[in-house]
């Protein structure tokens, strides 16, 4: 890897951090931190005389869409901060990491923050100070450091247009669309065949119904072309007014006068009912 490629890779944000026993258990696209900055082995041994240990590993593959915004090292008595999670473990069977101190990270979507973790390193305790790095804490005599940097938002890739499809739509060789159905552009005539009179009458009625159907936008009806006009007797005549003498001839009758005028004894109905009885 050239110096330019190495510097470009170091500026990319870290997307995941995990524990792993060795290169065999390390996930794909992860890099193992196998040595410290002062040249020693970065093997977090669990206890005295135990040869097998575990290493830190990290990934910068942004396929998952998340990046590491912050890292913290907390003890077992501390409560994990809100929004943080413990890093996963990719260990050999029947092995685990030390639980007295644990590493937790805060994952955020790519493009949601301006600063994120771009590098993580390990040094021997009290031996080396790293400039521009933040000390997170020590685990088993090793100090974990992290570096933050500016993260640029991902630039959306322009999708290539299918030029051949666009040119094909502009081609003049394509057949013209069918014309709307009109009386002058009726359906094509079929050759005469021997059919019954009833069937010919039904087909003739179907053609007439399709021509004078108002549901079709391009059809015509019997009212097309007839101008609308109001009958003369319904036309308003504002010049004529009701005279005052007509209003004076109206006489208001009392209730008694109305009862006397329209009094009806129902004598005819009563006599008919009496005759109907045996």
mmCIF file of C-alpha atoms in Angstrom, residues 9-145:
data_model
loop_
_atom_site.group_PDB
_atom_site.id
_atom_site.type_symbol
_atom_site.label_atom_id
_atom_site.label_comp_id
_atom_site.label_asym_id
_atom_site.label_seq_id
_atom_site.Cartn_x
_atom_site.Cartn_y
_atom_site.Cartn_z
ATOM 1 C CA UNK A 9 -7.555 4.866 4.486
ATOM 2 C CA UNK A 10 -6.629 6.404 7.850
ATOM 3 C CA UNK A 11 -9.078 9.260 7.246
ATOM 4 C CA UNK A 12 -12.009 6.901 6.720
ATOM 5 C CA UNK A 13 -14.266 6.454 9.773
ATOM 6 C CA UNK A 14 -14.251 3.195 11.704
ATOM 7 C CA UNK A 15 -17.546 1.361 11.307
ATOM 8 C CA UNK A 16 -17.109 -1.494 13.837
ATOM 9 C CA UNK A 17 -14.817 -2.634 16.675
ATOM 10 C CA UNK A 18 -14.697 -6.150 18.155
ATOM 11 C CA UNK A 19 -12.667 -8.668 20.158
ATOM 12 C CA UNK A 20 -11.161 -11.689 18.388
ATOM 13 C CA UNK A 21 -8.990 -14.612 19.448
ATOM 14 C CA UNK A 22 -6.820 -14.658 16.325
ATOM 15 C CA UNK A 23 -6.877 -14.181 12.570
ATOM 16 C CA UNK A 24 -8.913 -17.370 12.178
ATOM 17 C CA UNK A 25 -11.857 -16.034 14.172
ATOM 18 C CA UNK A 26 -11.540 -12.455 12.903
ATOM 19 C CA UNK A 27 -14.456 -11.516 10.617
ATOM 20 C CA UNK A 28 -13.948 -10.537 7.018
ATOM 21 C CA UNK A 29 -13.070 -6.867 6.322
ATOM 22 C CA UNK A 30 -11.676 -6.517 9.898
ATOM 23 C CA UNK A 31 -8.067 -5.607 10.718
ATOM 24 C CA UNK A 32 -6.386 -7.023 13.841
ATOM 25 C CA UNK A 33 -4.279 -4.772 16.073
ATOM 26 C CA UNK A 34 -1.625 -7.393 16.773
ATOM 27 C CA UNK A 35 1.214 -5.103 17.943
ATOM 28 C CA UNK A 36 1.442 -2.049 20.154
ATOM 29 C CA UNK A 37 2.910 1.268 19.062
ATOM 30 C CA UNK A 38 6.148 0.487 20.884
ATOM 31 C CA UNK A 39 6.592 -2.842 19.104
ATOM 32 C CA UNK A 40 5.185 -5.272 21.688
ATOM 33 C CA UNK A 41 2.426 -7.849 21.246
ATOM 34 C CA UNK A 42 -1.062 -6.405 21.752
ATOM 35 C CA UNK A 43 -2.366 -9.682 23.194
ATOM 36 C CA UNK A 44 -4.819 -9.029 26.036
ATOM 37 C CA UNK A 45 -3.925 -12.039 28.190
ATOM 38 C CA UNK A 46 -6.590 -12.935 30.769
ATOM 39 C CA UNK A 47 -4.259 -14.024 33.557
ATOM 40 C CA UNK A 48 -0.756 -15.014 34.612
ATOM 41 C CA UNK A 49 0.591 -18.041 32.771
ATOM 42 C CA UNK A 50 -2.218 -18.071 30.210
ATOM 43 C CA UNK A 51 -0.795 -18.105 26.703
ATOM 44 C CA UNK A 52 -4.007 -17.631 24.748
ATOM 45 C CA UNK A 53 -5.535 -14.179 24.756
ATOM 46 C CA UNK A 54 -7.459 -11.906 22.465
ATOM 47 C CA UNK A 55 -6.941 -8.845 20.278
ATOM 48 C CA UNK A 56 -8.820 -5.766 19.248
ATOM 49 C CA UNK A 57 -9.941 -5.570 15.641
ATOM 50 C CA UNK A 58 -11.774 -2.920 13.656
ATOM 51 C CA UNK A 59 -13.441 -2.437 10.282
ATOM 52 C CA UNK A 60 -13.895 0.513 7.949
ATOM 53 C CA UNK A 61 -16.384 -1.157 5.644
ATOM 54 C CA UNK A 62 -19.347 1.245 5.327
ATOM 55 C CA UNK A 63 -21.720 -1.328 3.836
ATOM 56 C CA UNK A 64 -23.704 -1.433 7.090
ATOM 57 C CA UNK A 65 -24.428 2.301 6.969
ATOM 58 C CA UNK A 66 -23.168 3.021 10.544
ATOM 59 C CA UNK A 67 -19.971 4.536 11.910
ATOM 60 C CA UNK A 68 -18.392 4.669 15.378
ATOM 61 C CA UNK A 69 -18.948 8.145 16.816
ATOM 62 C CA UNK A 70 -17.360 7.513 20.246
ATOM 63 C CA UNK A 71 -15.595 4.846 22.352
ATOM 64 C CA UNK A 72 -15.497 4.407 26.126
ATOM 65 C CA UNK A 73 -13.814 1.973 28.516
ATOM 66 C CA UNK A 74 -15.968 1.353 31.593
ATOM 67 C CA UNK A 75 -15.685 -0.938 34.608
ATOM 68 C CA UNK A 76 -18.189 -3.611 35.575
ATOM 69 C CA UNK A 77 -19.631 -1.338 38.298
ATOM 70 C CA UNK A 78 -20.424 1.463 35.853
ATOM 71 C CA UNK A 79 -23.669 1.635 33.922
ATOM 72 C CA UNK A 80 -23.298 1.622 30.181
ATOM 73 C CA UNK A 81 -24.076 5.127 28.830
ATOM 74 C CA UNK A 82 -27.272 5.753 26.931
ATOM 75 C CA UNK A 83 -26.906 5.052 23.221
ATOM 76 C CA UNK A 84 -23.811 2.863 23.670
ATOM 77 C CA UNK A 85 -23.385 -0.885 23.207
ATOM 78 C CA UNK A 86 -20.670 -3.395 24.100
ATOM 79 C CA UNK A 87 -18.435 -4.431 21.218
ATOM 80 C CA UNK A 88 -19.053 -7.970 19.900
ATOM 81 C CA UNK A 89 -16.778 -10.939 20.561
ATOM 82 C CA UNK A 90 -15.496 -13.321 17.881
ATOM 83 C CA UNK A 91 -13.732 -15.835 20.085
ATOM 84 C CA UNK A 92 -12.741 -19.459 19.944
ATOM 85 C CA UNK A 93 -15.041 -21.974 21.673
ATOM 86 C CA UNK A 94 -14.991 -21.946 25.468
ATOM 87 C CA UNK A 95 -13.150 -18.605 25.620
ATOM 88 C CA UNK A 96 -14.340 -15.137 26.557
ATOM 89 C CA UNK A 97 -12.988 -11.674 27.305
ATOM 90 C CA UNK A 98 -12.327 -10.146 30.695
ATOM 91 C CA UNK A 99 -15.490 -8.552 32.127
ATOM 92 C CA UNK A 100 -13.893 -6.321 34.781
ATOM 93 C CA UNK A 101 -13.397 -3.630 32.155
ATOM 94 C CA UNK A 102 -15.285 -3.502 28.882
ATOM 95 C CA UNK A 103 -15.209 -1.455 25.695
ATOM 96 C CA UNK A 104 -18.456 0.129 24.491
ATOM 97 C CA UNK A 105 -19.125 2.210 21.373
ATOM 98 C CA UNK A 106 -21.802 4.546 20.077
ATOM 99 C CA UNK A 107 -22.917 3.772 16.534
ATOM 100 C CA UNK A 108 -24.625 6.438 14.428
ATOM 101 C CA UNK A 109 -25.790 6.499 10.799
ATOM 102 C CA UNK A 110 -23.232 7.581 8.239
ATOM 103 C CA UNK A 111 -23.607 11.293 7.464
ATOM 104 C CA UNK A 112 -25.414 12.165 10.720
ATOM 105 C CA UNK A 113 -22.306 13.534 12.516
ATOM 106 C CA UNK A 114 -19.322 15.651 11.495
ATOM 107 C CA UNK A 115 -16.757 13.989 13.829
ATOM 108 C CA UNK A 116 -16.189 10.259 14.250
ATOM 109 C CA UNK A 117 -13.489 7.735 15.208
ATOM 110 C CA UNK A 118 -10.979 7.360 12.375
ATOM 111 C CA UNK A 119 -8.212 5.374 14.121
ATOM 112 C CA UNK A 120 -7.612 3.215 17.205
ATOM 113 C CA UNK A 121 -4.261 2.123 18.656
ATOM 114 C CA UNK A 122 -2.836 0.208 21.603
ATOM 115 C CA UNK A 123 0.257 1.010 23.704
ATOM 116 C CA UNK A 124 1.933 -0.520 26.739
ATOM 117 C CA UNK A 125 0.872 1.126 29.972
ATOM 118 C CA UNK A 126 2.847 4.283 30.952
ATOM 119 C CA UNK A 127 5.410 3.857 28.195
ATOM 120 C CA UNK A 128 4.307 6.025 25.276
ATOM 121 C CA UNK A 129 2.109 9.072 24.700
ATOM 122 C CA UNK A 130 0.417 9.460 21.337
ATOM 123 C CA UNK A 131 -0.103 12.968 20.009
ATOM 124 C CA UNK A 132 -3.527 13.919 18.621
ATOM 125 C CA UNK A 133 -4.995 10.777 20.231
ATOM 126 C CA UNK A 134 -7.367 10.504 23.198
ATOM 127 C CA UNK A 135 -6.615 8.050 26.001
ATOM 128 C CA UNK A 136 -9.642 5.845 26.694
ATOM 129 C CA UNK A 137 -8.290 3.744 29.568
ATOM 130 C CA UNK A 138 -6.246 0.643 30.304
ATOM 131 C CA UNK A 139 -7.151 -3.052 30.195
ATOM 132 C CA UNK A 140 -4.702 -5.750 31.369
ATOM 133 C CA UNK A 141 -1.770 -3.336 31.249
ATOM 134 C CA UNK A 142 -2.540 -2.033 27.745
ATOM 135 C CA UNK A 143 -3.777 1.487 27.041
ATOM 136 C CA UNK A 144 -6.344 2.037 24.295
ATOM 137 C CA UNK A 145 -6.197 5.259 22.274
#
